[in-house]
mmCIF file of C-alpha atoms and ligand atoms in Angstrom:
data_model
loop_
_atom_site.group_PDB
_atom_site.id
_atom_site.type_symbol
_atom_site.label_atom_id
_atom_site.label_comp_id
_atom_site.label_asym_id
_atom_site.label_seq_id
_atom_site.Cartn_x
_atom_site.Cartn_y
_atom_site.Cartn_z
ATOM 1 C CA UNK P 1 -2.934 41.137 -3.588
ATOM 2 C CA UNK P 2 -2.905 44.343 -2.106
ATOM 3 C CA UNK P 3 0.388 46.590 -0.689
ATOM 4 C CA UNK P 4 -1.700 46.002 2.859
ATOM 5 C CA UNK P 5 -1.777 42.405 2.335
ATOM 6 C CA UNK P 6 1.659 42.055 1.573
ATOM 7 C CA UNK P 7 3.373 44.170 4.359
ATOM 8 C CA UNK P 8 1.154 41.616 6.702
ATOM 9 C CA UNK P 9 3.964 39.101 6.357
ATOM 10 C CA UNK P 10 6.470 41.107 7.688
ATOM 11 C CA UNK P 11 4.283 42.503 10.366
ATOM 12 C CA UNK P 12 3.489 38.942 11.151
ATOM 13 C CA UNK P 13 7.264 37.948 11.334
ATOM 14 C CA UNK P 14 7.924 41.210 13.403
ATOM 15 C CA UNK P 15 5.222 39.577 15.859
ATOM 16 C CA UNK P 16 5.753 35.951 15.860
ATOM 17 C CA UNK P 17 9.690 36.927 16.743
ATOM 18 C CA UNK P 18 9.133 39.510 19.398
ATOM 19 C CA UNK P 19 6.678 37.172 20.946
ATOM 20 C CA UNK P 20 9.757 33.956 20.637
ATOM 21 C CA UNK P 21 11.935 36.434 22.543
ATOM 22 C CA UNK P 22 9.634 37.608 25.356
ATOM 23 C CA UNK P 23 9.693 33.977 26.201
ATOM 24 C CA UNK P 24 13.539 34.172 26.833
ATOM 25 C CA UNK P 25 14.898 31.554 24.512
ATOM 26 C CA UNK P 26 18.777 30.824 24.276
ATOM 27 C CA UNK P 27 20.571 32.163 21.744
ATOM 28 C CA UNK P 28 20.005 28.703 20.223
ATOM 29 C CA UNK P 29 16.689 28.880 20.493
ATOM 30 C CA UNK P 30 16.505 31.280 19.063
ATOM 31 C CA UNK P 31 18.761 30.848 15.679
ATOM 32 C CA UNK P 32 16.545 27.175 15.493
ATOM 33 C CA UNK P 33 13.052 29.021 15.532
ATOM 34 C CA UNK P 34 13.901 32.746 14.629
ATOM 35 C CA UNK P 35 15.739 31.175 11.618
ATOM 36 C CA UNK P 36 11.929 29.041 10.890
ATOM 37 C CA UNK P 37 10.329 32.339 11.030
ATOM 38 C CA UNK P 38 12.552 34.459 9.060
ATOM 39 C CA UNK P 39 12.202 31.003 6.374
ATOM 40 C CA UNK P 40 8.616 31.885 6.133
ATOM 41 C CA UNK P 41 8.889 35.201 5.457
ATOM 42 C CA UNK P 42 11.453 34.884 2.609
ATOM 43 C CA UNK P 43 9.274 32.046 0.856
ATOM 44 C CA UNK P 44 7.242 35.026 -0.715
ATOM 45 C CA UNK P 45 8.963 37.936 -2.713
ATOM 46 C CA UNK P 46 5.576 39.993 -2.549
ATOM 47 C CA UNK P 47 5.683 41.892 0.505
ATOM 48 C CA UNK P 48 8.815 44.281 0.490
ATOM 49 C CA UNK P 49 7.958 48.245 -0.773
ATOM 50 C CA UNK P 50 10.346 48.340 -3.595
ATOM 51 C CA UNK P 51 11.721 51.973 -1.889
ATOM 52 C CA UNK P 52 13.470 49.267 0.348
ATOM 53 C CA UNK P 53 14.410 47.121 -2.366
ATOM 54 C CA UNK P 54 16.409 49.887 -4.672
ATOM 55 C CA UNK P 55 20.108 49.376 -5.013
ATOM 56 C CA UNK P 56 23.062 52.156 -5.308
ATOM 57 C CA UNK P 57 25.252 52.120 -7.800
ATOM 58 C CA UNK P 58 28.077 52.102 -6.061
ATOM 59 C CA UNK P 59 27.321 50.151 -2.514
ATOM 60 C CA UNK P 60 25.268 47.565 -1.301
ATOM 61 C CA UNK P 61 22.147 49.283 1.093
ATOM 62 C CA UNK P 62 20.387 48.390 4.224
ATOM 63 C CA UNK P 63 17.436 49.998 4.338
ATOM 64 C CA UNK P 64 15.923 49.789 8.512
ATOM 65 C CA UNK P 65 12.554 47.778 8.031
ATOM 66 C CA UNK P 66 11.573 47.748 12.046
ATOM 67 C CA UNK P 67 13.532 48.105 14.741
ATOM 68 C CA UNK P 68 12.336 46.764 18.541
ATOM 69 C CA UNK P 69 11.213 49.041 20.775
ATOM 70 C CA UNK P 70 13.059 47.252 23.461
ATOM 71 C CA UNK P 71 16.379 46.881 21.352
ATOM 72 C CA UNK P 72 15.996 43.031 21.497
ATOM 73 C CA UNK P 73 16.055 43.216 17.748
ATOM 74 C CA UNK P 74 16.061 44.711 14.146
ATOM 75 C CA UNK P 75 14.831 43.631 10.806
ATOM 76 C CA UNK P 76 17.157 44.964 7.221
ATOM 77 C CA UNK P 77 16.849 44.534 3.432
ATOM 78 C CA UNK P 78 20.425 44.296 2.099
ATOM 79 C CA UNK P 79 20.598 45.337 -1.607
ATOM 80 C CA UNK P 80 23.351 44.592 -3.611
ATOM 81 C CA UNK P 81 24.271 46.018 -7.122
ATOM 82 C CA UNK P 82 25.718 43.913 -9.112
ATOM 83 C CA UNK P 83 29.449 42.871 -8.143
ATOM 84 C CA UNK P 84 29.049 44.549 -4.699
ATOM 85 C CA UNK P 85 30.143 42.641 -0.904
ATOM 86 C CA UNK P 86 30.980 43.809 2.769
ATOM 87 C CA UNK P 87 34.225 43.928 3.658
ATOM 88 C CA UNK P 88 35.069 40.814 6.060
ATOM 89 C CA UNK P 89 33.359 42.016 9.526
ATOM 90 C CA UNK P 90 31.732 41.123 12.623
ATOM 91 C CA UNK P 91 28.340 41.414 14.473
ATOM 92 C CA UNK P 92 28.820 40.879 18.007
ATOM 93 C CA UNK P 93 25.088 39.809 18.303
ATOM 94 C CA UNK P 94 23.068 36.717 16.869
ATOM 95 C CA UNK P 95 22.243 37.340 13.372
ATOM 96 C CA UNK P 96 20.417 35.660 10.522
ATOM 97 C CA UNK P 97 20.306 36.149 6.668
ATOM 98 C CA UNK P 98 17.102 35.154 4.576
ATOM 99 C CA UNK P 99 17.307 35.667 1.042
ATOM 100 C CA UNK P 100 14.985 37.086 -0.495
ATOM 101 C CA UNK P 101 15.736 37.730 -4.439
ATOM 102 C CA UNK P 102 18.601 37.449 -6.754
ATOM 103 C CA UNK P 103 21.677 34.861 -5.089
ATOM 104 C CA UNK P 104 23.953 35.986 -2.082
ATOM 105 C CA UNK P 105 27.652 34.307 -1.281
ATOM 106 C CA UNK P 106 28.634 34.208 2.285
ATOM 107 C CA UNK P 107 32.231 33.124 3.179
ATOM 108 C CA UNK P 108 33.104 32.758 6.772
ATOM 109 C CA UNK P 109 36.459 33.713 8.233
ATOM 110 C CA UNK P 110 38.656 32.079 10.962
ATOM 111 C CA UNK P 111 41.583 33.766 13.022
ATOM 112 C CA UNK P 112 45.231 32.470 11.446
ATOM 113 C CA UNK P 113 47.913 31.383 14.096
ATOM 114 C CA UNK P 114 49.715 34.587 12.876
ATOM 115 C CA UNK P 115 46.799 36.854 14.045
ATOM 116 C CA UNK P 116 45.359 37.168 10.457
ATOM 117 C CA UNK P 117 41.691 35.857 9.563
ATOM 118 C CA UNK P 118 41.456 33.427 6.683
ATOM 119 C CA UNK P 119 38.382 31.533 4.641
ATOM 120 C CA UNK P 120 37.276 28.956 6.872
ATOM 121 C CA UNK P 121 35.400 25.912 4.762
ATOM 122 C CA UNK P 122 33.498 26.422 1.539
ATOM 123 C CA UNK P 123 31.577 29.568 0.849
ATOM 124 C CA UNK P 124 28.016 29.290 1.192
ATOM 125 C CA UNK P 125 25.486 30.092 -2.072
ATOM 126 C CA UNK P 126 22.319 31.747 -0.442
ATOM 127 C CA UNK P 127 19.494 31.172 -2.982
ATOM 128 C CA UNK P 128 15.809 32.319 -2.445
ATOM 129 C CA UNK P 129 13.987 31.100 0.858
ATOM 130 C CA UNK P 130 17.057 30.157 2.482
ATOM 131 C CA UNK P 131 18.645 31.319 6.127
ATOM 132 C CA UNK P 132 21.453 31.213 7.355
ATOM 133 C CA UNK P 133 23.066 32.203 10.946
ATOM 134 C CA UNK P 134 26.019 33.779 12.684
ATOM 135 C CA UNK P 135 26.841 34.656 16.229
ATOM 136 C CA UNK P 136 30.102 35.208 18.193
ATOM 137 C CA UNK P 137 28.932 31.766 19.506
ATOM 138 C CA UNK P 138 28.803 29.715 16.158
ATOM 139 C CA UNK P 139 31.382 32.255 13.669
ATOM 140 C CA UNK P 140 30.545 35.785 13.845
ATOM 141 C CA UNK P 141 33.059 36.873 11.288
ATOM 142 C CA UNK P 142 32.322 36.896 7.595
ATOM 143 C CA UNK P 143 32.020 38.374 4.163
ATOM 144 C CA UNK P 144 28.883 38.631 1.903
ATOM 145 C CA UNK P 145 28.947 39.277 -1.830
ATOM 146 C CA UNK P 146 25.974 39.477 -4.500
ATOM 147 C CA UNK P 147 26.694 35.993 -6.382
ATOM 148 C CA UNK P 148 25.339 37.970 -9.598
ATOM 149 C CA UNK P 149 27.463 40.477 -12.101
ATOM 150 C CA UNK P 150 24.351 41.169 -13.491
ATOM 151 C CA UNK P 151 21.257 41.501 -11.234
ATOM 152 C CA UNK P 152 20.465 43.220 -8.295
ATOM 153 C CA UNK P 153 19.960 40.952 -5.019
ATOM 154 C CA UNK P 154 18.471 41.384 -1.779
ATOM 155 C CA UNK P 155 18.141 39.909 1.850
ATOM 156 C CA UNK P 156 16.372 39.698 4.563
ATOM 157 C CA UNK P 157 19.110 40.401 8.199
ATOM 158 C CA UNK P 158 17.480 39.943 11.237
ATOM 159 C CA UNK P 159 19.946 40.922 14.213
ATOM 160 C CA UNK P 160 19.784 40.363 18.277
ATOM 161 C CA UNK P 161 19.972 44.494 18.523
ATOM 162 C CA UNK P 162 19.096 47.443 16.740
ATOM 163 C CA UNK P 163 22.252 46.923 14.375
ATOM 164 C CA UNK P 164 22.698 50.584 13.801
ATOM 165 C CA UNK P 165 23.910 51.491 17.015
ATOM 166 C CA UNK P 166 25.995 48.515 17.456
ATOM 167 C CA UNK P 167 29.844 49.055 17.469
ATOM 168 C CA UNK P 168 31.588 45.923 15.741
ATOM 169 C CA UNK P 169 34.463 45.413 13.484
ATOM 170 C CA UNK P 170 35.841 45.463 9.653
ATOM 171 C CA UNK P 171 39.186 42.909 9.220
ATOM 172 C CA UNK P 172 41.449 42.713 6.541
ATOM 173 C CA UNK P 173 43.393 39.433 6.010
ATOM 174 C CA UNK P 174 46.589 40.716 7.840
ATOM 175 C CA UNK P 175 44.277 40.908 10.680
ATOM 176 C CA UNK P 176 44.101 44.529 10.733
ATOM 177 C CA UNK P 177 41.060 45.688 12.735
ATOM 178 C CA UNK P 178 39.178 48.701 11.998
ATOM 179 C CA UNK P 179 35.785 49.657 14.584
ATOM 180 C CA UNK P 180 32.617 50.739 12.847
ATOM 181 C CA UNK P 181 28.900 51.388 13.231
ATOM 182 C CA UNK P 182 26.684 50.553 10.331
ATOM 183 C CA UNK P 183 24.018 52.922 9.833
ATOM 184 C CA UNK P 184 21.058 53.080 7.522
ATOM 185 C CA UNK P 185 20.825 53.846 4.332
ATOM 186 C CA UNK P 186 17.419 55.079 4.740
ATOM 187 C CA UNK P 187 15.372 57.916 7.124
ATOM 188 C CA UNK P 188 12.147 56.302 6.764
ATOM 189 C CA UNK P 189 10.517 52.989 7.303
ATOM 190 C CA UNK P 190 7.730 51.320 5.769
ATOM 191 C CA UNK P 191 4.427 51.251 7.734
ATOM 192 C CA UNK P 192 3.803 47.903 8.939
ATOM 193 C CA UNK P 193 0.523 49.323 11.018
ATOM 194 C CA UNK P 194 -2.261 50.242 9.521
ATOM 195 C CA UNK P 195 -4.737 47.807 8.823
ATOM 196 C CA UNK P 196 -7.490 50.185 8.179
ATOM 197 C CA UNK P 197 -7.818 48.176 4.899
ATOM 198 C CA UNK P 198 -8.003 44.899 6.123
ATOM 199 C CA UNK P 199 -10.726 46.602 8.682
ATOM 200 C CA UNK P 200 -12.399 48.347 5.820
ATOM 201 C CA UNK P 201 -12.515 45.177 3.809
ATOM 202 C CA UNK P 202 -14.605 43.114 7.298
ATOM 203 C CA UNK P 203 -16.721 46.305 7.409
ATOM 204 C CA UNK P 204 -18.133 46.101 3.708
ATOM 205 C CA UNK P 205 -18.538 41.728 4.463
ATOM 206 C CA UNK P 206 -20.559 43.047 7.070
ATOM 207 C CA UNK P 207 -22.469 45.778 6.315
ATOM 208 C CA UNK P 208 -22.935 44.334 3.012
ATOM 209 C CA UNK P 209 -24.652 40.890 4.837
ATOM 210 C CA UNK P 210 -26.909 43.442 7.059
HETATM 211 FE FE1 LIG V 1 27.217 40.185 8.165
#
């Protein structure tokens, strides 16, 4: 399968979602569909450029993979060396996780009476092809970690912004609060666009019939 070929799934799940949100879904619209989407693109571990799959050695990277032109949303590879997790934080926007590769651990946090945040149920083993959500509406607070001490891992975010300029929140346990941004780790995206190949390839079917 060809680099074109494979790229076509995300530019197909860049698409299909822009196209569920100019219908103006609720948010748990949504989470229900945009989470059946994002499903379908993590089922296949052929598509993402390995320049957007490369892990640092000493924190986890999100590498931009499209934002929307309109802001409604933005698409991330997390990459986590082995060991590495997020601080517990917040999103303030919808979110959803697809892994892609490897095995993620999400934990999600709830407020204490005393003002601190705490585990809240069991943590959650992400394993290839599966999604899961978070939005200030359903638990927007938690903390991700690569399940493996050995292996790189990577997922797919999906967020209801461009997540980069998005001013949120890092938590410790004493319920300190502490306001960040998160930035990219990368200047350059990969080219979902050009399907001169696949054009290329219905030219020679074509000229080659004539
Ligand atoms: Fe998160």
């Amino acid at each position: 399968m060809s680099t074109h070929v494979c790229i076509a799934r995300l530019r197909e799940f860049v698409q299909e979602l822009a196209a569920l949100l100019q219908r103006h879904p609720t948010e748990p619209e949504i989470l229900e569909q945009g989470s059946a989407l994002l499903g379908r693109l993590v089922a296949y571990d052929d598509w993402l450029p390995e320049a957007y799959a490369r892990p640092h050695p000493e924190r986890y990277q999100q590498y931009l993979l499209h934002a929307d032109a309109m802001g409604r949303f933005s698409v991330v590879s997390f990459v986590w060396g082995p060991g590495q997790s997020t601080p517990i934080h917040d999103h303030t926007v919808w979110g959803l996780i697809g892994m892609l590769r490897g095995a993620e651990i999400a934990q999600h946090y709830a407020r204490t009476p005393e003002g601190g945040w705490a585990p809240e149920g069991a943590a959650t083993r992400l394993l290839p092809g599966h999604v899961e959500a978070v939005s200030p509406r359903i638990g927007d607070v938690h903390r991700v970690s690569n399940a493996l001490a050995d292996k790189t891992s990577v997922s797919i975010h999906v967020y209801g912004a461009n997540i980069g300029a998005v001013e949120r929140s890092v938590y410790l346990e004493d319920g300190t609060r502490k306001p960040f941004v998160s930035g990219y780790s990368s200047t350059e995206l990969p080219n979902l666009w050009d399907l001169s190949a696949e054009r290329n390839a219905v030219l020679r079917v074509v000229s080659a019939k004539a």
